[in-house]
CSV table of C-alpha atoms in Angstrom, one decimal:
chain,number,residue,atom,x,y,z
A,1,MET,CA,76.5,-142.8,-134.1
A,2,ALA,CA,72.8,-144.2,-134.6
A,3,ALA,CA,70.0,-142.5,-132.8
A,4,THR,CA,68.6,-143.5,-129.8
A,5,PRO,CA,65.3,-144.8,-130.0
A,6,ILE,CA,62.4,-143.0,-128.5
A,7,ALA,CA,59.7,-145.3,-126.7
A,8,VAL,CA,56.4,-142.9,-125.8
A,9,ILE,CA,54.2,-144.3,-123.1
A,10,THR,CA,50.9,-143.2,-122.3
A,11,GLY,CA,49.3,-143.2,-118.6
A,12,ALA,CA,53.1,-142.9,-117.4
A,13,SER,CA,51.8,-141.2,-114.6
A,14,SER,CA,51.6,-144.1,-112.0
A,15,GLY,CA,51.3,-147.9,-111.7
A,16,ILE,CA,52.1,-149.8,-115.2
A,17,GLY,CA,53.3,-147.0,-117.0
A,18,ALA,CA,55.2,-145.3,-114.3
A,19,ALA,CA,57.2,-149.0,-114.1
A,20,THR,CA,57.1,-149.6,-118.0
A,21,ALA,CA,59.0,-145.8,-118.4
A,22,ARG,CA,61.9,-146.9,-116.2
A,23,GLN,CA,62.2,-150.5,-117.1
A,24,LEU,CA,62.3,-148.8,-121.4
A,25,ALA,CA,64.4,-146.3,-120.0
A,26,ALA,CA,67.1,-148.9,-118.3
A,27,ALA,CA,66.5,-150.8,-121.5
A,28,GLY,CA,68.6,-148.0,-123.2
A,29,TYR,CA,65.3,-146.1,-124.7
A,30,ARG,CA,64.7,-141.9,-124.2
A,31,VAL,CA,61.5,-142.4,-123.1
A,32,VAL,CA,58.4,-139.6,-123.7
A,33,LEU,CA,55.9,-140.0,-121.0
A,34,THR,CA,52.5,-138.8,-121.1
A,35,ALA,CA,49.3,-138.3,-118.8
A,36,ARG,CA,46.6,-136.0,-117.9
A,37,ARG,CA,48.7,-135.4,-114.4
A,38,LYS,CA,51.6,-133.1,-115.6
A,39,ASP,CA,53.4,-133.2,-111.5
A,40,ARG,CA,53.6,-136.8,-111.5
A,41,ILE,CA,55.6,-137.1,-115.3
A,42,GLU,CA,57.5,-134.2,-114.8
A,43,ALA,CA,58.8,-135.8,-111.7
A,44,LEU,CA,59.2,-139.0,-112.9
A,45,ALA,CA,61.4,-137.8,-116.2
A,46,ALA,CA,63.4,-136.0,-113.5
A,47,GLU,CA,63.7,-139.2,-111.7
A,48,LEU,CA,65.2,-140.6,-114.9
A,49,THR,CA,67.6,-137.8,-115.7
A,50,GLU,CA,68.6,-138.0,-112.7
A,51,ALA,CA,69.4,-141.4,-113.2
A,52,GLY,CA,71.4,-140.8,-116.1
A,53,HIS,CA,68.5,-142.0,-118.3
A,54,GLN,CA,67.0,-140.0,-121.2
A,55,ALA,CA,62.9,-138.7,-120.2
A,56,ALA,CA,60.9,-136.0,-121.2
A,57,ALA,CA,57.3,-135.5,-120.2
A,58,TYR,CA,54.1,-134.2,-122.2
A,59,ALA,CA,50.9,-133.5,-120.7
A,60,LEU,CA,48.2,-135.4,-122.6
A,61,ASP,CA,44.6,-136.0,-122.1
A,62,VAL,CA,44.5,-139.6,-124.8
A,63,THR,CA,40.7,-138.4,-125.7
A,64,ASP,CA,41.5,-134.8,-127.1
A,65,ARG,CA,42.2,-135.8,-130.6
A,66,ALA,CA,43.0,-131.9,-131.5
A,67,ALA,CA,45.9,-132.0,-128.4
A,68,VAL,CA,46.9,-135.7,-129.7
A,69,ASP,CA,47.5,-135.0,-133.8
A,70,GLU,CA,49.1,-131.4,-131.8
A,71,PHE,CA,51.4,-133.7,-129.7
A,72,ALA,CA,52.5,-136.5,-132.7
A,73,THR,CA,53.7,-133.4,-135.2
A,74,ALA,CA,57.1,-133.5,-132.7
A,75,PHE,CA,57.9,-137.1,-134.1
A,76,ARG,CA,59.3,-137.9,-137.3
A,77,SER,CA,60.4,-141.5,-136.5
A,78,LEU,CA,59.1,-143.3,-133.0
A,79,ALA,CA,60.4,-147.0,-132.2
A,80,VAL,CA,57.9,-147.8,-129.9
A,81,LEU,CA,54.6,-146.9,-128.5
A,82,VAL,CA,53.1,-148.2,-125.6
A,83,ASN,CA,49.2,-147.7,-125.3
A,84,ASN,CA,49.0,-148.1,-121.5
A,85,ALA,CA,46.5,-145.3,-120.6
A,86,GLY,CA,43.1,-146.7,-119.4
A,87,GLY,CA,41.3,-148.5,-116.6
A,88,ALA,CA,38.3,-149.3,-115.1
A,89,LEU,CA,35.0,-147.3,-113.3
A,90,GLY,CA,32.6,-149.1,-111.4
A,91,ALA,CA,31.4,-152.4,-111.0
A,92,ASP,CA,27.4,-152.5,-110.7
A,93,PRO,CA,26.0,-155.0,-112.7
A,94,VAL,CA,25.0,-154.2,-116.3
A,95,ALA,CA,21.4,-153.9,-115.8
A,96,THR,CA,21.8,-150.5,-113.3
A,97,GLY,CA,25.7,-149.9,-114.1
A,98,ASP,CA,26.2,-146.1,-115.0
A,99,PRO,CA,25.9,-145.3,-118.9
A,100,ALA,CA,28.6,-142.3,-118.2
A,101,ASP,CA,30.9,-145.1,-116.4
A,102,TRP,CA,31.0,-146.8,-119.7
A,103,ARG,CA,31.1,-144.1,-122.2
A,104,GLN,CA,34.3,-142.7,-120.2
A,105,MET,CA,36.0,-146.1,-120.2
A,106,TYR,CA,35.3,-147.0,-124.2
A,107,GLU,CA,36.9,-143.2,-124.5
A,108,THR,CA,39.9,-143.7,-122.7
A,109,ASN,CA,40.4,-147.2,-123.5
A,110,VAL,CA,39.7,-147.8,-127.1
A,111,ILE,CA,39.4,-144.3,-128.1
A,112,GLY,CA,42.5,-143.6,-126.4
A,113,THR,CA,44.4,-146.3,-128.0
A,114,LEU,CA,42.8,-145.3,-131.5
A,115,ASN,CA,43.8,-141.2,-131.4
A,116,LEU,CA,47.7,-142.3,-130.5
A,117,THR,CA,48.3,-145.2,-132.7
A,118,GLN,CA,46.5,-143.6,-136.1
A,119,ALA,CA,48.5,-140.0,-135.1
A,120,LEU,CA,52.1,-142.1,-134.5
A,121,LEU,CA,51.6,-145.0,-137.0
A,122,PRO,CA,53.5,-142.8,-139.6
A,123,ALA,CA,56.7,-142.3,-137.4
A,124,LEU,CA,56.9,-145.8,-136.3
A,125,THR,CA,56.5,-146.8,-140.1
A,126,ALA,CA,59.2,-143.8,-140.6
A,127,SER,CA,61.7,-145.7,-138.0
A,128,GLY,CA,61.6,-149.1,-140.5
A,129,ASP,CA,61.4,-150.9,-137.3
A,130,GLY,CA,58.2,-149.7,-135.2
A,131,THR,CA,56.7,-151.3,-132.9
A,132,VAL,CA,53.0,-150.2,-130.8
A,133,VAL,CA,51.8,-152.1,-127.7
A,134,ILE,CA,48.5,-152.0,-126.6
A,135,LEU,CA,48.0,-153.2,-123.3
A,136,SER,CA,44.6,-154.9,-123.0
A,137,SER,CA,43.4,-157.2,-120.1
A,138,THR,CA,42.6,-160.7,-119.5
A,139,ALA,CA,39.1,-159.2,-119.6
A,140,ALA,CA,39.5,-158.7,-123.1
A,141,PHE,CA,38.6,-162.8,-123.1
A,142,SER,CA,36.3,-163.8,-120.2
A,143,SER,CA,33.2,-161.7,-119.1
A,144,TYR,CA,33.4,-161.6,-115.3
A,145,GLU,CA,30.3,-160.3,-113.0
A,146,GLY,CA,29.8,-156.5,-112.3
A,147,GLY,CA,33.0,-156.3,-115.2
A,148,GLY,CA,31.1,-155.8,-118.1
A,149,GLY,CA,31.7,-152.2,-118.7
A,150,TYR,CA,35.2,-152.8,-118.5
A,151,VAL,CA,34.7,-156.3,-120.3
A,152,ALA,CA,33.8,-154.3,-123.4
A,153,ALA,CA,35.7,-151.7,-123.8
A,154,LYS,CA,39.3,-154.5,-123.4
A,155,HIS,CA,37.8,-156.7,-125.7
A,156,ALA,CA,37.2,-153.9,-128.2
A,157,GLU,CA,41.0,-152.7,-127.3
A,158,HIS,CA,41.6,-156.8,-128.3
A,159,VAL,CA,40.2,-156.7,-132.0
A,160,LEU,CA,41.5,-153.4,-132.5
A,161,ALA,CA,45.0,-155.0,-132.0
A,162,GLU,CA,43.9,-157.7,-134.3
A,163,THR,CA,42.5,-156.0,-136.9
A,164,LEU,CA,45.7,-153.3,-136.9
A,165,ARG,CA,48.0,-156.5,-137.2
A,166,LEU,CA,46.2,-157.9,-140.2
A,167,GLU,CA,45.6,-154.5,-141.8
A,168,ILE,CA,49.3,-153.5,-141.7
A,169,VAL,CA,51.6,-157.1,-142.0
A,170,GLY,CA,54.1,-156.1,-144.6
A,171,THR,CA,55.1,-153.0,-143.2
A,172,PRO,CA,57.9,-152.2,-140.6
A,173,VAL,CA,55.5,-152.1,-137.5
A,174,ARG,CA,55.1,-154.8,-135.2
A,175,VAL,CA,51.7,-155.0,-133.3
A,176,ILE,CA,52.0,-156.6,-129.6
A,177,GLU,CA,49.3,-157.4,-126.8
A,178,VAL,CA,49.7,-158.0,-123.2
A,179,ALA,CA,47.0,-159.0,-121.4
A,180,PRO,CA,47.4,-159.1,-117.5
A,181,GLY,CA,45.5,-160.6,-115.1
A,182,MET,CA,45.2,-159.1,-111.7
A,183,VAL,CA,47.7,-156.5,-111.2
A,184,LYS,CA,47.7,-155.1,-107.8
A,185,THR,CA,48.7,-151.2,-108.2
A,186,GLU,CA,48.4,-148.7,-106.2
A,187,GLU,CA,45.5,-146.6,-107.9
A,188,PHE,CA,43.5,-149.4,-110.0
A,189,ALA,CA,41.3,-150.9,-108.1
A,190,THR,CA,40.6,-147.6,-105.8
A,191,THR,CA,40.1,-145.8,-108.9
A,192,ARG,CA,37.6,-148.4,-109.9
A,193,PHE,CA,35.5,-148.6,-106.4
A,194,ARG,CA,36.0,-144.6,-106.6
A,195,GLY,CA,38.5,-144.3,-103.7
A,196,ASP,CA,37.0,-146.8,-101.6
A,197,THR,CA,39.9,-148.7,-100.0
A,198,GLU,CA,38.4,-151.0,-98.0
A,199,LYS,CA,36.1,-152.0,-101.1
A,200,ALA,CA,40.0,-151.9,-103.2
A,201,ALA,CA,41.6,-154.0,-100.8
A,202,LYS,CA,39.2,-156.8,-100.6
A,203,VAL,CA,40.0,-157.1,-104.9
A,204,TYR,CA,43.2,-158.8,-103.7
A,205,ALA,CA,42.3,-160.0,-100.3
A,206,GLY,CA,44.1,-163.3,-99.4
A,207,VAL,CA,45.5,-163.4,-102.8
A,208,ASP,CA,49.3,-164.7,-102.7
A,209,ALA,CA,51.5,-162.7,-104.5
A,210,PRO,CA,49.4,-160.7,-107.4
A,211,LEU,CA,51.4,-159.4,-110.2
A,212,THR,CA,53.2,-155.9,-109.8
A,213,ALA,CA,53.3,-153.4,-112.0
A,214,ASP,CA,56.9,-153.8,-112.2
A,215,ASP,CA,56.0,-157.6,-113.2
A,216,VAL,CA,53.6,-156.4,-116.5
A,217,ALA,CA,56.5,-154.1,-117.5
A,218,ASP,CA,59.0,-156.7,-117.5
A,219,THR,CA,56.6,-158.4,-119.9
A,220,ILE,CA,56.4,-155.4,-122.2
A,221,THR,CA,60.5,-154.6,-122.1
A,222,TRP,CA,60.8,-158.1,-122.6
A,223,ALA,CA,58.4,-158.2,-125.7
A,224,VAL,CA,59.5,-154.7,-127.5
A,225,THR,CA,63.3,-156.2,-127.3
A,226,ARG,CA,62.7,-159.2,-128.9
A,227,PRO,CA,64.4,-159.2,-132.5
A,228,SER,CA,62.9,-157.4,-135.0
A,229,HIS,CA,61.5,-160.0,-136.8
A,230,VAL,CA,59.7,-161.5,-133.7
A,231,ASN,CA,56.7,-160.4,-133.0
A,232,ILE,CA,54.8,-161.4,-129.7
A,233,ASP,CA,51.2,-161.2,-131.2
A,234,LEU,CA,49.6,-161.8,-128.1
A,235,LEU,CA,50.9,-162.5,-124.4
A,236,VAL,CA,48.5,-163.3,-121.4
A,237,VAL,CA,50.1,-163.1,-118.3
A,238,ARG,CA,48.4,-163.9,-114.5
A,239,PRO,CA,49.8,-164.7,-111.2
A,240,ARG,CA,50.6,-168.3,-110.1
A,241,ALA,CA,47.2,-168.1,-107.4
A,242,GLN,CA,45.2,-167.1,-110.4
A,243,ALA,CA,43.9,-169.2,-113.0
A,244,SER,CA,41.3,-166.9,-114.6
A,245,ASN,CA,39.2,-164.1,-114.1
A,246,SER,CA,36.4,-166.1,-112.0
A,247,LYS,CA,38.9,-168.7,-110.0
A,248,VAL,CA,41.2,-167.3,-107.8
A,249,HIS,CA,42.8,-169.5,-104.8
A,250,ARG,CA,42.9,-167.3,-101.8
A,251,THR,CA,44.2,-168.1,-98.4
A,252,LEU,CA,41.4,-166.9,-96.2
C-alpha cells in the first residue's frame, strides 16, 4: 500500500495557508501545518483530524534558518511544499518608506521561501514526484504607488521560482508559481495597515466579489494535482472586477 503523500504548508495559521491546508487534506494529502502561531495551527490540525484527515502542526518561523533545518530533518520524502508565508507591511512611498518594513517583507517573503525550499528540496527530490509551490502575487509583475517594498519582495520571489525551475529541470520536481491579485482575507490588509481596520476596509470598498482564500487554495490544489508530467509554471488569478493592480472596478 502506497504511503500517503505529505504536503508542507507555510503560513498555515490563517487565510490562504489555512484554506490550502484544508483543500490539500481533502485531496488526500497528509498536511503538515507550519506558522509562528502555534495555537492556530494546532487548532486547525485538530479540526482536520476530527474530519478524518491526516494533519500535524509544527510551530516555525521561516526566517530562522536553524529552526528550518531542524524541521527538515523529519522528512526523508516529501510530495509538496507550499511556500505561502509572507505578507505586506505599510503603504508608504519609496521616499518615506521604513527600511525595517522593507527588510521584514524581504526576509519573510523571499528568504523564508529560500530557506524552506533549500532545506526540503532533497526530500522533494527523493519522493520521485515532488512539487514546490511559490505563492507570489500580481505585485511581482506590476508596480503600484505605495507598494514598493512589497512589489520588490514579490518580484524577488517570482525570480526565485523562475530560476529554480531552470536549475532543476530534469529532476522529478516541479516548480509552480501562483500569483493572486486582489484577495480579501481576514488579516492581509489589516496587518499591512498595522491593525487599522478602516484603512483595510477601503482596499476592498465597492469591489464586487474580490477573491477569497478558498479561491486561491482551489487554484493551488488544482495545479498541484495535475498529472506529474504537467507543470503549471505560472498561474495569475484575479477577480473579474480587477483588470490590473491599478485598474479595479468599484461600484461607489
